[in-house]
Amino acid sequence: MKIAFVGDVHGCVLHALGAAVALSRHRGIRLDAVIQVGDLGAFPSPDRWDDASRRFRVDHPAQGAFFDLLDPSPGLAEGVQLALANIPPILFLSGNHEDHEWLADLHQTRAVPVTPVDPLGAYHHVACGHVTEVAGQRTAFLGKIELPGPTDYEDSAYNRLLHTEPGSVDILVTHDGPYGMSTYRDTVQGSARLTRLIEHLRPRLHVGGHYHHENGPRRYGTTTSYALAQLVPPKAHRRHPEPINPRQQVAAGSIGLLDTGTYDFEYIHDPWLTDVQGDHPDLTALIDAIPDAPS
């Protein structure tokens, strides 16, 4: 079976759907699951945005696409339904840029650990600490990051996983990364609590995001760990005088592909990734333009 993993989306939900369909068609494979590693940008309305999301949206219109998904036009609904005819709904966990209260209310109201967040059912949120079978793999989900405050790990979720039997989980999906994964401005990045959890659970595979760059494979005992790049990097950044991603293209290394038969994990660098682009992607046109893989 094949599982695709998608890096931080930050509201560019149409890019994520289009890229997953493109992966399936260009490679001529069936995706049995698609998992997004947090920072989907799930907020119920713009007035609930956090300050960072609101600031970035000014120059990056595609980051507002999640709100279009919540109240889709007929054309957008057609595009999403076309995408879902090619790929399964995308599972996602909490990052540090979601409306955590809204997501918790959805779970509480419906009394389920996995719940759709949009009326078309394109994206399903997985509660922190939940363990379930995904494409035949026992998969654990731990959202948020190690940082005091509202985005910190939920103690109940973290402790539940910390008391799960070692070796009973095949895949651990998180938003944060383990401690020591990289350095930035002389600061060591990653979560020491996550490292402890990985060493306890001993999953075959760990996949995370948050740091916006491809990083892996790294070994933590018997676990191989990967971090994904941001799906659609910003057009520009105040620290970079030159444009970074003016056409809002999907980035290499922002999608990973796991073959559960061999446990080979591949960062996707294929040139067709850049075909998924734009401030306001037309999902139907994008999918219609993707060729099937040559037989």
C-alpha positions as a Python dict, from the first residue, in 0.01 Angstrom:
ca = {
    (1, 'M'): (0, 0, 0),
    (2, 'K'): (104, 362, -52),
    (3, 'I'): (76, 649, 199),
    (4, 'A'): (152, 1008, 100),
    (5, 'F'): (261, 1257, 366),
    (6, 'V'): (216, 1632, 312),
    (7, 'G'): (415, 1907, 485),
    (8, 'D'): (284, 2230, 641),
    (9, 'V'): (1, 2366, 427),
    (10, 'H'): (-80, 2699, 600),
    (11, 'G'): (-417, 2731, 432),
    (12, 'C'): (-311, 2624, 81),
    (13, 'V'): (-556, 2335, 90),
    (14, 'L'): (-627, 2332, -285),
    (15, 'H'): (-256, 2298, -360),
    (16, 'A'): (-246, 1995, -127),
    (17, 'L'): (-539, 1824, -299),
    (18, 'G'): (-398, 1899, -642),
    (19, 'A'): (-50, 1776, -551),
    (20, 'A'): (-185, 1449, -410),
    (21, 'V'): (-383, 1383, -727),
    (22, 'A'): (-78, 1473, -937),
    (23, 'L'): (135, 1227, -738),
    (24, 'S'): (-117, 949, -791),
    (25, 'R'): (-158, 1012, -1163),
    (26, 'H'): (202, 1086, -1259),
    (27, 'R'): (331, 783, -1073),
    (28, 'G'): (41, 561, -1181),
    (29, 'I'): (-28, 454, -823),
    (30, 'R'): (-325, 436, -592),
    (31, 'L'): (-282, 634, -272),
    (32, 'D'): (-435, 433, 13),
    (33, 'A'): (-399, 725, 256),
    (34, 'V'): (-285, 1088, 260),
    (35, 'I'): (-166, 1234, 592),
    (36, 'Q'): (-90, 1602, 650),
    (37, 'V'): (149, 1675, 937),
    (38, 'G'): (-14, 1984, 1091),
    (39, 'D'): (-35, 2358, 1028),
    (40, 'L'): (-309, 2288, 777),
    (41, 'G'): (-438, 2635, 870),
    (42, 'A'): (-775, 2515, 999),
    (43, 'F'): (-970, 2815, 1131),
    (44, 'P'): (-1349, 2854, 1112),
    (45, 'S'): (-1332, 3220, 998),
    (46, 'P'): (-1068, 3490, 932),
    (47, 'D'): (-1148, 3666, 1259),
    (48, 'R'): (-1019, 3357, 1443),
    (49, 'W'): (-682, 3362, 1266),
    (50, 'D'): (-370, 3392, 1480),
    (51, 'D'): (-150, 3697, 1418),
    (52, 'A'): (107, 3512, 1205),
    (53, 'S'): (-157, 3364, 974),
    (54, 'R'): (-326, 3701, 934),
    (55, 'R'): (6, 3869, 854),
    (56, 'F'): (114, 3616, 593),
    (57, 'R'): (-227, 3610, 421),
    (58, 'V'): (-179, 3971, 307),
    (59, 'D'): (88, 3873, 55),
    (60, 'H'): (-13, 3512, 1),
    (61, 'P'): (-380, 3485, -106),
    (62, 'A'): (-367, 3107, -142),
    (63, 'Q'): (-339, 3079, 236),
    (64, 'G'): (-705, 3184, 259),
    (65, 'A'): (-830, 2886, 56),
    (66, 'F'): (-942, 2698, 366),
    (67, 'F'): (-1226, 2948, 411),
    (68, 'D'): (-1336, 2889, 51),
    (69, 'L'): (-1347, 2519, 135),
    (70, 'L'): (-1582, 2585, 428),
    (71, 'D'): (-1834, 2758, 197),
    (72, 'P'): (-1752, 2620, -148),
    (73, 'S'): (-1881, 2766, -471),
    (74, 'P'): (-2028, 2517, -720),
    (75, 'G'): (-1704, 2532, -919),
    (76, 'L'): (-1488, 2464, -616),
    (77, 'A'): (-1717, 2181, -504),
    (78, 'E'): (-1678, 2023, -847),
    (79, 'G'): (-1299, 2044, -819),
    (80, 'V'): (-1290, 1895, -469),
    (81, 'Q'): (-1523, 1611, -569),
    (82, 'L'): (-1301, 1541, -868),
    (83, 'A'): (-998, 1527, -638),
    (84, 'L'): (-1176, 1288, -400),
    (85, 'A'): (-1254, 1060, -693),
    (86, 'N'): (-877, 1015, -727),
    (87, 'I'): (-751, 1019, -368),
    (88, 'P'): (-891, 946, -19),
    (89, 'P'): (-981, 1232, 217),
    (90, 'I'): (-672, 1385, 375),
    (91, 'L'): (-611, 1312, 743),
    (92, 'F'): (-442, 1593, 937),
    (93, 'L'): (-333, 1661, 1292),
    (94, 'S'): (-296, 1986, 1483),
    (95, 'G'): (2, 2210, 1429),
    (96, 'N'): (67, 2538, 1605),
    (97, 'H'): (-138, 2735, 1350),
    (98, 'E'): (-490, 2596, 1386),
    (99, 'D'): (-795, 2696, 1590),
    (100, 'H'): (-755, 2431, 1860),
    (101, 'E'): (-1076, 2523, 2043),
    (102, 'W'): (-1282, 2491, 1724),
    (103, 'L'): (-1128, 2154, 1639),
    (104, 'A'): (-1183, 2027, 1996),
    (105, 'D'): (-1548, 2134, 1979),
    (106, 'L'): (-1596, 1938, 1655),
    (107, 'H'): (-1464, 1623, 1821),
    (108, 'Q'): (-1667, 1674, 2136),
    (109, 'T'): (-1991, 1747, 1950),
    (110, 'R'): (-1956, 1442, 1726),
    (111, 'A'): (-1791, 1220, 1991),
    (112, 'V'): (-1539, 1082, 1742),
    (113, 'P'): (-1156, 1091, 1732),
    (114, 'V'): (-1148, 1153, 1354),
    (115, 'T'): (-1383, 1414, 1210),
    (116, 'P'): (-1433, 1599, 881),
    (117, 'V'): (-1384, 1974, 911),
    (118, 'D'): (-1532, 2089, 578),
    (119, 'P'): (-1873, 2018, 423),
    (120, 'L'): (-1724, 1823, 132),
    (121, 'G'): (-1526, 1593, 360),
    (122, 'A'): (-1190, 1666, 196),
    (123, 'Y'): (-1003, 1703, 527),
    (124, 'H'): (-1045, 1499, 845),
    (125, 'H'): (-883, 1606, 1170),
    (126, 'V'): (-732, 1339, 1395),
    (127, 'A'): (-740, 1405, 1769),
    (128, 'C'): (-409, 1430, 1955),
    (129, 'G'): (-302, 1098, 2104),
    (130, 'H'): (-525, 887, 1879),
    (131, 'V'): (-395, 554, 1750),
    (132, 'T'): (-566, 390, 1455),
    (133, 'E'): (-500, 171, 1152),
    (134, 'V'): (-412, 364, 837),
    (135, 'A'): (-349, 166, 519),
    (136, 'G'): (-280, -141, 728),
    (137, 'Q'): (-33, 38, 956),
    (138, 'R'): (-88, 104, 1325),
    (139, 'T'): (-50, 482, 1328),
    (140, 'A'): (-25, 723, 1622),
    (141, 'F'): (-93, 1097, 1596),
    (142, 'L'): (51, 1365, 1826),
    (143, 'G'): (-31, 1721, 1730),
    (144, 'K'): (102, 2058, 1849),
    (145, 'I'): (459, 2135, 1962),
    (146, 'E'): (670, 2147, 2274),
    (147, 'L'): (623, 2511, 2373),
    (148, 'P'): (458, 2642, 2689),
    (149, 'G'): (118, 2789, 2609),
    (150, 'P'): (-190, 2696, 2404),
    (151, 'T'): (8, 2516, 2134),
    (152, 'D'): (194, 2288, 2378),
    (153, 'Y'): (144, 1912, 2370),
    (154, 'E'): (-174, 1800, 2545),
    (155, 'D'): (-51, 1615, 2852),
    (156, 'S'): (-329, 1358, 2837),
    (157, 'A'): (-249, 1278, 2472),
    (158, 'Y'): (126, 1268, 2526),
    (159, 'N'): (98, 1048, 2835),
    (160, 'R'): (-142, 812, 2661),
    (161, 'L'): (117, 749, 2392),
    (162, 'L'): (399, 732, 2645),
    (163, 'H'): (215, 444, 2810),
    (164, 'T'): (141, 263, 2484),
    (165, 'E'): (325, -66, 2451),
    (166, 'P'): (666, -23, 2283),
    (167, 'G'): (672, -164, 1931),
    (168, 'S'): (292, -168, 1898),
    (169, 'V'): (290, 136, 1667),
    (170, 'D'): (424, 122, 1311),
    (171, 'I'): (410, 494, 1229),
    (172, 'L'): (420, 802, 1451),
    (173, 'V'): (299, 1125, 1289),
    (174, 'T'): (368, 1453, 1466),
    (175, 'H'): (390, 1820, 1384),
    (176, 'D'): (706, 1884, 1586),
    (177, 'G'): (1038, 1712, 1530),
    (178, 'P'): (1271, 1532, 1773),
    (179, 'Y'): (1541, 1723, 1956),
    (180, 'G'): (1867, 1766, 1768),
    (181, 'M'): (1718, 1731, 1421),
    (182, 'S'): (1888, 2054, 1306),
    (183, 'T'): (2015, 2392, 1420),
    (184, 'Y'): (1891, 2739, 1329),
    (185, 'R'): (2087, 3049, 1425),
    (186, 'D'): (2294, 2841, 1667),
    (187, 'T'): (1978, 2709, 1834),
    (188, 'V'): (1919, 2333, 1844),
    (189, 'Q'): (1576, 2254, 1701),
    (190, 'G'): (1329, 1987, 1802),
    (191, 'S'): (1147, 1852, 2105),
    (192, 'A'): (1318, 1655, 2380),
    (193, 'R'): (978, 1519, 2488),
    (194, 'L'): (919, 1390, 2137),
    (195, 'T'): (1260, 1222, 2134),
    (196, 'R'): (1167, 1048, 2458),
    (197, 'L'): (836, 935, 2306),
    (198, 'I'): (1004, 798, 1993),
    (199, 'E'): (1255, 608, 2203),
    (200, 'H'): (969, 458, 2405),
    (201, 'L'): (727, 375, 2121),
    (202, 'R'): (996, 253, 1879),
    (203, 'P'): (783, 294, 1564),
    (204, 'R'): (939, 190, 1234),
    (205, 'L'): (873, 537, 1091),
    (206, 'H'): (830, 890, 1225),
    (207, 'V'): (716, 1178, 1003),
    (208, 'G'): (683, 1544, 1107),
    (209, 'G'): (690, 1899, 973),
    (210, 'H'): (697, 2240, 1146),
    (211, 'Y'): (1050, 2343, 1046),
    (212, 'H'): (965, 2398, 678),
    (213, 'H'): (1261, 2212, 532),
    (214, 'E'): (1336, 1859, 420),
    (215, 'N'): (1535, 1679, 690),
    (216, 'G'): (1604, 1308, 693),
    (217, 'P'): (1646, 1025, 714),
    (218, 'R'): (1762, 1039, 1076),
    (219, 'R'): (1785, 743, 1311),
    (220, 'Y'): (1654, 733, 1668),
    (221, 'G'): (1718, 381, 1788),
    (222, 'T'): (1510, 154, 1566),
    (223, 'T'): (1306, 446, 1423),
    (224, 'T'): (1374, 627, 1097),
    (225, 'S'): (1257, 990, 1110),
    (226, 'Y'): (1179, 1239, 834),
    (227, 'A'): (1069, 1603, 832),
    (228, 'L'): (886, 1756, 536),
    (229, 'A'): (931, 2096, 375),
    (230, 'Q'): (652, 2355, 364),
    (231, 'L'): (409, 2270, 84),
    (232, 'V'): (395, 2621, -68),
    (233, 'P'): (680, 2847, 48),
    (234, 'P'): (604, 3220, 68),
    (235, 'K'): (654, 3448, -229),
    (236, 'A'): (917, 3644, -42),
    (237, 'H'): (1066, 3679, 304),
    (238, 'R'): (1191, 3987, 480),
    (239, 'R'): (1533, 3826, 529),
    (240, 'H'): (1570, 3742, 157),
    (241, 'P'): (1594, 4030, -94),
    (242, 'E'): (1515, 3804, -391),
    (243, 'P'): (1172, 3644, -452),
    (244, 'I'): (1144, 3292, -312),
    (245, 'N'): (830, 3146, -469),
    (246, 'P'): (649, 3418, -669),
    (247, 'R'): (427, 3171, -859),
    (248, 'Q'): (324, 2992, -540),
    (249, 'Q'): (441, 2651, -659),
    (250, 'V'): (445, 2334, -454),
    (251, 'A'): (798, 2274, -324),
    (252, 'A'): (1022, 1972, -368),
    (253, 'G'): (1055, 1774, -45),
    (254, 'S'): (715, 1887, 85),
    (255, 'I'): (557, 1549, 5),
    (256, 'G'): (680, 1206, 108),
    (257, 'L'): (569, 866, -16),
    (258, 'L'): (580, 545, 186),
    (259, 'D'): (552, 196, 39),
    (260, 'T'): (421, -9, 332),
    (261, 'G'): (537, -331, 171),
    (262, 'T'): (905, -239, 166),
    (263, 'Y'): (894, 58, 406),
    (264, 'D'): (1086, 263, 152),
    (265, 'F'): (1022, 635, 208),
    (266, 'E'): (1086, 883, -72),
    (267, 'Y'): (1087, 1260, -78),
    (268, 'I'): (906, 1371, -394),
    (269, 'H'): (1122, 1598, -611),
    (270, 'D'): (950, 1540, -945),
    (271, 'P'): (937, 1845, -1176),
    (272, 'W'): (557, 1824, -1214),
    (273, 'L'): (522, 1952, -858),
    (274, 'T'): (568, 2306, -990),
    (275, 'D'): (260, 2264, -1210),
    (276, 'V'): (54, 2291, -891),
    (277, 'Q'): (69, 2665, -841),
    (278, 'G'): (-112, 2997, -819),
    (279, 'D'): (-279, 3238, -579),
    (280, 'H'): (-622, 3095, -664),
    (281, 'P'): (-576, 2749, -820),
    (282, 'D'): (-861, 2619, -1033),
    (283, 'L'): (-871, 2263, -899),
    (284, 'T'): (-1086, 2124, -1179),
    (285, 'A'): (-862, 2269, -1451),
    (286, 'L'): (-552, 2155, -1268),
    (287, 'I'): (-670, 1796, -1234),
    (288, 'D'): (-802, 1783, -1592),
    (289, 'A'): (-456, 1889, -1714),
    (290, 'I'): (-271, 1611, -1528),
    (291, 'P'): (-187, 1326, -1766),
    (292, 'D'): (-218, 966, -1665),
    (293, 'A'): (110, 781, -1618),
    (294, 'P'): (232, 608, -1934),
    (295, 'S'): (142, 241, -1939),
}
